[in-house]
PDB file of C-alpha atoms in Angstrom:
ATOM      1  CA  LYS A   1       5.588  19.224  -6.261  1.00 88.00           C
ATOM      2  CA  GLN A   2       2.190  18.360  -5.599  1.00 93.00           C
ATOM      3  CA  GLU A   3       1.271  18.550  -1.893  1.00 94.00           C
ATOM      4  CA  VAL A   4      -2.117  16.773  -0.819  1.00 96.00           C
ATOM      5  CA  THR A   5      -3.255  18.192   3.101  1.00 96.00           C
ATOM      6  CA  GLN A   6      -6.157  16.802   5.002  1.00 96.00           C
ATOM      7  CA  ILE A   7      -7.457  18.642   8.079  1.00 91.00           C
ATOM      8  CA  PRO A   8      -9.143  16.772  10.489  1.00 91.00           C
ATOM      9  CA  ALA A   9      -6.776  13.897  10.906  1.00 93.00           C
ATOM     10  CA  ALA A  10      -9.038  12.488  12.650  1.00 95.00           C
ATOM     11  CA  LEU A  11     -12.874  13.118  13.555  1.00 94.00           C
ATOM     12  CA  SER A  12     -15.242  11.780  15.987  1.00 95.00           C
ATOM     13  CA  VAL A  13     -19.157  11.949  15.881  1.00 95.00           C
ATOM     14  CA  PRO A  14     -22.142  10.948  17.166  1.00 97.00           C
ATOM     15  CA  GLU A  15     -24.061   9.186  15.350  1.00 97.00           C
ATOM     16  CA  GLY A  16     -26.354  11.079  12.215  1.00 97.00           C
ATOM     17  CA  GLU A  17     -24.090  13.756  12.744  1.00 97.00           C
ATOM     18  CA  ASN A  18     -23.203  15.186   9.596  1.00 96.00           C
ATOM     19  CA  LEU A  19     -19.437  14.621   8.101  1.00 95.00           C
ATOM     20  CA  VAL A  20     -16.925  17.560   6.806  1.00 96.00           C
ATOM     21  CA  LEU A  21     -13.558  16.388   5.972  1.00 97.00           C
ATOM     22  CA  ASN A  22     -11.415  18.988   4.659  1.00 97.00           C
ATOM     23  CA  CYS A  23      -8.606  18.472   1.688  1.00 97.00           C
ATOM     24  CA  SER A  24      -6.101  21.057  -0.046  1.00 98.00           C
ATOM     25  CA  PHE A  25      -3.460  20.642  -2.520  1.00 97.00           C
ATOM     26  CA  THR A  26      -0.959  23.160  -3.373  1.00 96.00           C
ATOM     27  CA  ASP A  27      -0.766  23.147  -7.459  1.00 93.00           C
ATOM     28  CA  SER A  28      -4.087  23.955  -9.262  1.00 91.00           C
ATOM     29  CA  ALA A  29      -3.177  22.333 -12.348  1.00 91.00           C
ATOM     30  CA  ILE A  30      -4.625  19.083 -11.423  1.00 92.00           C
ATOM     31  CA  TYR A  31      -6.803  16.406 -13.247  1.00 92.00           C
ATOM     32  CA  ASN A  32      -8.947  14.695 -11.204  1.00 93.00           C
ATOM     33  CA  LEU A  33      -9.566  14.262  -7.423  1.00 95.00           C
ATOM     34  CA  GLN A  34     -10.407  11.519  -6.024  1.00 95.00           C
ATOM     35  CA  TRP A  35     -11.984  10.720  -2.092  1.00 97.00           C
ATOM     36  CA  PHE A  36     -11.030   6.631  -1.452  1.00 96.00           C
ATOM     37  CA  ARG A  37     -12.654   4.983   2.000  1.00 96.00           C
ATOM     38  CA  GLN A  38      -9.725   2.939   3.579  1.00 94.00           C
ATOM     39  CA  ASP A  39     -10.651  -0.096   5.845  1.00 91.00           C
ATOM     40  CA  PRO A  40      -8.243  -2.235   7.262  1.00 81.00           C
ATOM     41  CA  GLY A  41      -7.165  -5.064   5.737  1.00 74.00           C
ATOM     42  CA  LYS A  42      -9.575  -4.681   2.609  1.00 77.00           C
ATOM     43  CA  GLY A  43      -7.327  -1.799   0.791  1.00 83.00           C
ATOM     44  CA  LEU A  44      -8.716   1.472  -0.394  1.00 90.00           C
ATOM     45  CA  THR A  45     -12.816   1.749  -2.010  1.00 91.00           C
ATOM     46  CA  SER A  46     -13.280   4.868  -4.984  1.00 91.00           C
ATOM     47  CA  LEU A  47     -16.139   7.403  -3.821  1.00 95.00           C
ATOM     48  CA  LEU A  48     -16.309   9.989  -5.968  1.00 95.00           C
ATOM     49  CA  LEU A  49     -13.915  10.865  -8.276  1.00 93.00           C
ATOM     50  CA  ILE A  50     -14.473  14.915  -9.514  1.00 94.00           C
ATOM     51  CA  GLN A  51     -12.859  15.897 -12.923  1.00 92.00           C
ATOM     52  CA  SER A  52     -11.066  19.382 -12.971  1.00 92.00           C
ATOM     53  CA  SER A  53     -13.874  20.731 -15.175  1.00 92.00           C
ATOM     54  CA  GLN A  54     -16.008  20.056 -12.624  1.00 94.00           C
ATOM     55  CA  ARG A  55     -17.551  21.326  -9.265  1.00 95.00           C
ATOM     56  CA  GLU A  56     -19.420  19.023  -7.852  1.00 95.00           C
ATOM     57  CA  GLN A  57     -20.155  15.293  -7.522  1.00 95.00           C
ATOM     58  CA  THR A  58     -23.010  13.270  -5.568  1.00 96.00           C
ATOM     59  CA  SER A  59     -23.251   9.444  -4.643  1.00 95.00           C
ATOM     60  CA  GLY A  60     -26.147   8.744  -1.690  1.00 96.00           C
ATOM     61  CA  ARG A  61     -25.062  10.918   1.540  1.00 97.00           C
ATOM     62  CA  LEU A  62     -22.106  11.671  -0.152  1.00 97.00           C
ATOM     63  CA  ASN A  63     -21.123  15.153  -1.353  1.00 97.00           C
ATOM     64  CA  ALA A  64     -17.365  16.186  -2.961  1.00 97.00           C
ATOM     65  CA  SER A  65     -17.037  19.718  -3.472  1.00 97.00           C
ATOM     66  CA  LEU A  66     -13.487  20.916  -5.558  1.00 97.00           C
ATOM     67  CA  ASP A  67     -12.670  24.289  -5.453  1.00 96.00           C
ATOM     68  CA  LYS A  68      -9.753  24.054  -8.145  1.00 93.00           C
ATOM     69  CA  SER A  69      -8.719  27.880  -7.828  1.00 93.00           C
ATOM     70  CA  SER A  70      -8.489  27.883  -4.291  1.00 95.00           C
ATOM     71  CA  GLY A  71      -6.475  24.605  -3.939  1.00 96.00           C
ATOM     72  CA  ARG A  72      -9.228  22.661  -1.824  1.00 97.00           C
ATOM     73  CA  SER A  73     -12.039  19.735  -2.075  1.00 97.00           C
ATOM     74  CA  THR A  74     -14.857  18.990   0.748  1.00 97.00           C
ATOM     75  CA  LEU A  75     -15.984  15.575   0.915  1.00 97.00           C
ATOM     76  CA  TYR A  76     -19.750  15.679   2.919  1.00 97.00           C
ATOM     77  CA  ILE A  77     -21.181  12.731   4.147  1.00 97.00           C
ATOM     78  CA  ALA A  78     -24.531  13.419   6.376  1.00 97.00           C
ATOM     79  CA  ALA A  79     -26.513  11.541   8.566  1.00 97.00           C
ATOM     80  CA  SER A  80     -23.401   9.916   9.519  1.00 97.00           C
ATOM     81  CA  GLN A  81     -23.401   6.084  10.743  1.00 97.00           C
ATOM     82  CA  PRO A  82     -21.272   3.966  12.400  1.00 96.00           C
ATOM     83  CA  GLY A  83     -20.345   1.830   9.403  1.00 96.00           C
ATOM     84  CA  ASP A  84     -19.559   5.419   8.238  1.00 97.00           C
ATOM     85  CA  SER A  85     -16.176   4.817  10.886  1.00 97.00           C
ATOM     86  CA  ALA A  86     -12.889   4.109   8.720  1.00 96.00           C
ATOM     87  CA  THR A  87     -10.110   6.301   6.413  1.00 95.00           C
ATOM     88  CA  TYR A  88     -11.018   8.650   4.481  1.00 97.00           C
ATOM     89  CA  LEU A  89      -8.049   9.848   1.999  1.00 97.00           C
ATOM     90  CA  CYS A  90      -8.330  12.289  -0.953  1.00 97.00           C
ATOM     91  CA  ALA A  91      -5.843  11.623  -3.561  1.00 96.00           C
ATOM     92  CA  VAL A  92      -4.878  14.391  -6.475  1.00 96.00           C
ATOM     93  CA  GLY A  93      -4.515  13.266 -10.481  1.00 92.00           C
ATOM     94  CA  ALA A  94      -2.042  14.611 -12.505  1.00 88.00           C
ATOM     95  CA  ALA A  95      -0.356  12.803 -16.188  1.00 84.00           C
ATOM     96  CA  GLY A  96      -0.587   9.861 -16.588  1.00 81.00           C
ATOM     97  CA  ASN A  97      -3.281   9.147 -13.528  1.00 82.00           C
ATOM     98  CA  LYS A  98      -0.831   8.985 -10.890  1.00 89.00           C
ATOM     99  CA  LEU A  99      -2.674   9.956  -7.611  1.00 92.00           C
ATOM    100  CA  THR A 100      -0.683  12.382  -5.071  1.00 95.00           C
ATOM    101  CA  PHE A 101      -2.469  11.033  -1.583  1.00 96.00           C
ATOM    102  CA  GLY A 102      -3.517  13.236   1.363  1.00 96.00           C
ATOM    103  CA  GLY A 103      -2.907  11.716   5.055  1.00 94.00           C
ATOM    104  CA  GLY A 104      -5.844  10.816   5.678  1.00 95.00           C
ATOM    105  CA  THR A 105      -9.088  12.111   8.196  1.00 96.00           C
ATOM    106  CA  ARG A 106      -9.602   9.142  10.485  1.00 95.00           C
ATOM    107  CA  VAL A 107     -13.660   8.860  11.159  1.00 97.00           C
ATOM    108  CA  LEU A 108     -15.442   7.692  14.192  1.00 97.00           C
ATOM    109  CA  VAL A 109     -19.441   8.031  14.232  1.00 97.00           C
ATOM    110  CA  LYS A 110     -20.425   6.527  17.562  1.00 96.00           C
ATOM    111  CA  PRO A 111     -23.554   4.818  18.158  1.00 94.00           C
TER     112      PRO A 111
ATOM    113  CA  SER B   1     -14.722  -2.223 -11.512  1.00 72.00           C
ATOM    114  CA  ALA B   2     -11.983  -4.245 -11.948  1.00 80.00           C
ATOM    115  CA  VAL B   3     -11.907  -7.230  -9.011  1.00 88.00           C
ATOM    116  CA  ILE B   4      -8.208  -6.988  -7.584  1.00 92.00           C
ATOM    117  CA  SER B   5      -6.342 -10.317  -6.126  1.00 93.00           C
ATOM    118  CA  GLN B   6      -3.904  -9.430  -4.071  1.00 95.00           C
ATOM    119  CA  LYS B   7      -1.305 -12.216  -2.504  1.00 95.00           C
ATOM    120  CA  PRO B   8       0.460 -12.749   0.115  1.00 96.00           C
ATOM    121  CA  SER B   9      -2.965 -10.803   2.558  1.00 94.00           C
ATOM    122  CA  ARG B  10       0.800 -10.725   4.836  1.00 95.00           C
ATOM    123  CA  ASP B  11       3.998 -11.847   5.872  1.00 96.00           C
ATOM    124  CA  ILE B  12       6.838 -11.391   7.969  1.00 97.00           C
ATOM    125  CA  CYS B  13       9.911 -12.138   6.875  1.00 96.00           C
ATOM    126  CA  GLN B  14      14.046 -12.101   7.932  1.00 96.00           C
ATOM    127  CA  ARG B  15      16.167  -8.841   6.539  1.00 97.00           C
ATOM    128  CA  GLY B  16      18.207  -9.781   3.453  1.00 97.00           C
ATOM    129  CA  THR B  17      15.482 -11.873   1.967  1.00 97.00           C
ATOM    130  CA  SER B  18      13.172 -10.775  -0.999  1.00 97.00           C
ATOM    131  CA  LEU B  19       9.158 -11.540  -1.524  1.00 97.00           C
ATOM    132  CA  THR B  20       7.460 -11.383  -4.295  1.00 98.00           C
ATOM    133  CA  ILE B  21       3.561  -9.981  -4.548  1.00 98.00           C
ATOM    134  CA  GLN B  22       0.975 -10.519  -7.327  1.00 97.00           C
ATOM    135  CA  CYS B  23      -1.517  -8.861  -8.313  1.00 96.00           C
ATOM    136  CA  GLN B  24      -4.441 -10.095 -10.826  1.00 96.00           C
ATOM    137  CA  VAL B  25      -6.856  -8.378 -12.172  1.00 94.00           C
ATOM    138  CA  ASP B  26     -10.646 -10.350 -13.711  1.00 93.00           C
ATOM    139  CA  SER B  27     -10.310  -8.019 -16.802  1.00 90.00           C
ATOM    140  CA  GLN B  28      -7.333  -6.514 -18.704  1.00 90.00           C
ATOM    141  CA  VAL B  29      -5.987  -2.907 -18.001  1.00 89.00           C
ATOM    142  CA  THR B  30      -3.193  -0.776 -19.491  1.00 87.00           C
ATOM    143  CA  MET B  31      -1.665   0.569 -16.617  1.00 88.00           C
ATOM    144  CA  MET B  32      -1.182  -1.249 -13.051  1.00 93.00           C
ATOM    145  CA  PHE B  33       0.361   0.798 -10.179  1.00 95.00           C
ATOM    146  CA  TRP B  34       2.074  -0.199  -7.705  1.00 97.00           C
ATOM    147  CA  TYR B  35       2.024   2.270  -4.049  1.00 96.00           C
ATOM    148  CA  ARG B  36       3.593   1.579  -0.583  1.00 96.00           C
ATOM    149  CA  GLN B  37       1.916   2.929   2.414  1.00 94.00           C
ATOM    150  CA  GLN B  38       3.955   3.132   5.409  1.00 93.00           C
ATOM    151  CA  PRO B  39       2.862   3.014   9.233  1.00 89.00           C
ATOM    152  CA  GLY B  40       1.371   6.209  10.236  1.00 85.00           C
ATOM    153  CA  GLN B  41       1.657   7.958   6.470  1.00 87.00           C
ATOM    154  CA  SER B  42      -0.307   7.890   3.317  1.00 87.00           C
ATOM    155  CA  LEU B  43      -0.152   5.757   0.143  1.00 93.00           C
ATOM    156  CA  THR B  44       3.134   6.857  -2.133  1.00 95.00           C
ATOM    157  CA  LEU B  45       3.351   6.046  -5.989  1.00 95.00           C
ATOM    158  CA  ILE B  46       6.046   3.444  -6.202  1.00 97.00           C
ATOM    159  CA  ALA B  47       5.970   2.636 -10.011  1.00 96.00           C
ATOM    160  CA  THR B  48       3.622   2.322 -13.162  1.00 94.00           C
ATOM    161  CA  ALA B  49       3.066  -0.918 -14.841  1.00 93.00           C
ATOM    162  CA  ASN B  50       2.837  -1.320 -18.776  1.00 87.00           C
ATOM    163  CA  GLN B  51       2.384  -4.326 -20.346  1.00 82.00           C
ATOM    164  CA  GLY B  52       5.249  -4.824 -22.716  1.00 80.00           C
ATOM    165  CA  SER B  53       7.265  -2.190 -21.435  1.00 81.00           C
ATOM    166  CA  GLU B  54       9.660  -1.324 -18.492  1.00 86.00           C
ATOM    167  CA  ALA B  55       8.182  -0.275 -15.180  1.00 92.00           C
ATOM    168  CA  THR B  56       8.619   3.813 -14.256  1.00 94.00           C
ATOM    169  CA  TYR B  57       9.263   4.262 -11.561  1.00 96.00           C
ATOM    170  CA  GLU B  58       8.675   7.384  -9.040  1.00 94.00           C
ATOM    171  CA  SER B  59      11.613   9.296  -7.775  1.00 94.00           C
ATOM    172  CA  GLY B  60      13.332   7.232  -4.871  1.00 94.00           C
ATOM    173  CA  PHE B  61      12.359   4.361  -6.060  1.00 97.00           C
ATOM    174  CA  VAL B  62      14.810   1.521  -7.827  1.00 96.00           C
ATOM    175  CA  ILE B  63      14.326  -0.962 -10.234  1.00 96.00           C
ATOM    176  CA  ASP B  64      17.032  -2.787  -8.993  1.00 96.00           C
ATOM    177  CA  LYS B  65      14.902  -2.992  -5.167  1.00 97.00           C
ATOM    178  CA  PHE B  66      11.432  -3.142  -6.590  1.00 97.00           C
ATOM    179  CA  PRO B  67      11.868  -5.133  -9.926  1.00 96.00           C
ATOM    180  CA  ILE B  68       8.192  -5.356 -11.104  1.00 96.00           C
ATOM    181  CA  SER B  69       6.707  -7.816 -14.469  1.00 94.00           C
ATOM    182  CA  ARG B  70       4.379  -7.184 -16.191  1.00 93.00           C
ATOM    183  CA  PRO B  71       3.756 -10.465 -17.852  1.00 91.00           C
ATOM    184  CA  ASN B  72       0.141  -9.304 -20.156  1.00 92.00           C
ATOM    185  CA  LEU B  73      -2.512  -7.516 -19.253  1.00 91.00           C
ATOM    186  CA  THR B  74      -4.256  -9.233 -16.300  1.00 93.00           C
ATOM    187  CA  PHE B  75      -1.087  -9.787 -13.771  1.00 94.00           C
ATOM    188  CA  SER B  76       1.740  -7.728 -12.352  1.00 95.00           C
ATOM    189  CA  THR B  77       4.142  -8.845  -9.683  1.00 96.00           C
ATOM    190  CA  LEU B  78       6.621  -6.448  -7.234  1.00 97.00           C
ATOM    191  CA  THR B  79       9.110  -7.941  -5.567  1.00 98.00           C
ATOM    192  CA  VAL B  80      10.913  -6.204  -2.595  1.00 98.00           C
ATOM    193  CA  SER B  81      14.910  -7.066  -2.652  1.00 97.00           C
ATOM    194  CA  ASN B  82      17.062  -7.101   0.267  1.00 97.00           C
ATOM    195  CA  MET B  83      14.609  -6.095   2.476  1.00 97.00           C
ATOM    196  CA  SER B  84      15.681  -4.286   5.972  1.00 97.00           C
ATOM    197  CA  PRO B  85      12.708  -2.883   8.857  1.00 96.00           C
ATOM    198  CA  GLU B  86      12.147   0.056   6.935  1.00 95.00           C
ATOM    199  CA  ASP B  87      10.171  -1.671   3.880  1.00 97.00           C
ATOM    200  CA  SER B  88       7.840  -2.350   6.827  1.00 97.00           C
ATOM    201  CA  SER B  89       5.148  -1.040   4.773  1.00 96.00           C
ATOM    202  CA  ILE B  90       1.321  -1.882   2.913  1.00 95.00           C
ATOM    203  CA  TYR B  91       1.971  -2.810  -0.833  1.00 97.00           C
ATOM    204  CA  LEU B  92      -1.509  -1.827  -2.882  1.00 96.00           C
ATOM    205  CA  CYS B  93      -1.094  -2.528  -6.413  1.00 96.00           C
ATOM    206  CA  SER B  94      -3.933  -0.334  -8.261  1.00 94.00           C
ATOM    207  CA  VAL B  95      -5.714   0.232 -12.027  1.00 92.00           C
ATOM    208  CA  GLU B  96      -7.455   1.690 -13.626  1.00 84.00           C
ATOM    209  CA  GLY B  97     -11.419   1.386 -14.375  1.00 75.00           C
ATOM    210  CA  GLU B  98     -13.206  -0.153 -17.643  1.00 68.00           C
ATOM    211  CA  GLY B  99     -12.911   2.025 -20.850  1.00 62.00           C
ATOM    212  CA  GLY B 100     -10.496   4.340 -19.356  1.00 59.00           C
ATOM    213  CA  ASN B 101     -12.472   5.653 -16.715  1.00 60.00           C
ATOM    214  CA  GLU B 102      -9.928   7.471 -14.226  1.00 75.00           C
ATOM    215  CA  LYS B 103     -11.038   6.051 -11.023  1.00 83.00           C
ATOM    216  CA  LEU B 104      -8.476   3.511  -9.967  1.00 88.00           C
ATOM    217  CA  PHE B 105      -9.570   0.297  -7.977  1.00 90.00           C
ATOM    218  CA  PHE B 106      -7.051  -1.019  -5.363  1.00 91.00           C
ATOM    219  CA  GLY B 107      -6.047  -4.415  -3.981  1.00 90.00           C
ATOM    220  CA  SER B 108      -6.995  -5.592  -0.048  1.00 91.00           C
ATOM    221  CA  GLY B 109      -3.422  -4.738  -0.046  1.00 93.00           C
ATOM    222  CA  THR B 110       0.375  -6.584   1.224  1.00 95.00           C
ATOM    223  CA  GLN B 111       0.797  -6.274   5.378  1.00 95.00           C
ATOM    224  CA  LEU B 112       4.592  -6.858   5.105  1.00 96.00           C
ATOM    225  CA  SER B 113       6.898  -7.051   8.231  1.00 96.00           C
ATOM    226  CA  VAL B 114      10.172  -7.230   8.322  1.00 97.00           C
ATOM    227  CA  LEU B 115      12.372  -8.342  11.214  1.00 95.00           C
TER     228      LEU B 115
END
């Protein structure tokens, strides 16, 4: 059974600092890996999708890497802003697009 | 991207009653997913709903407790039956992106509290 772990559970940084969020998973036989952002009362927003054959994806200030063999993914957010404050969720995709989610990292960016 | 409308956004219910949550998508989608997020925890998949067939439930979830309807390609409902306080959670529906895009899009969720 796939297990997804996110460390740290919470992170507080001053504005402008780079954010590094870690995700690990136990079964390397994945279809893809997605990073989401969750804001209270607003559901989830998909940030990046990395296919199992890819090593990384980039979108603006966001960069996500994937190392299937070691069961790890890292989300980098450059030059953090207060608007980046949210919970970030990592989810591993299996057949049928079923996702297994990690517990999330709660991020606070202080002005 | 798909736009998903989920209703109600929140509700407070009495023990033993049932609540039906609606999920409306602005485009036709093959697969719809229902997730649960218990307080302080991450999301867990309840079931996958395809139009024209019975929903497929994940381990720990049964049709009698969480009946699902999928009458067409843009709409689905999830009912939480005979509720107890342990059912207090956020329930979210999710769909795949267009053209088989594997990105998943989520509704804003239904915050359910059971007294």
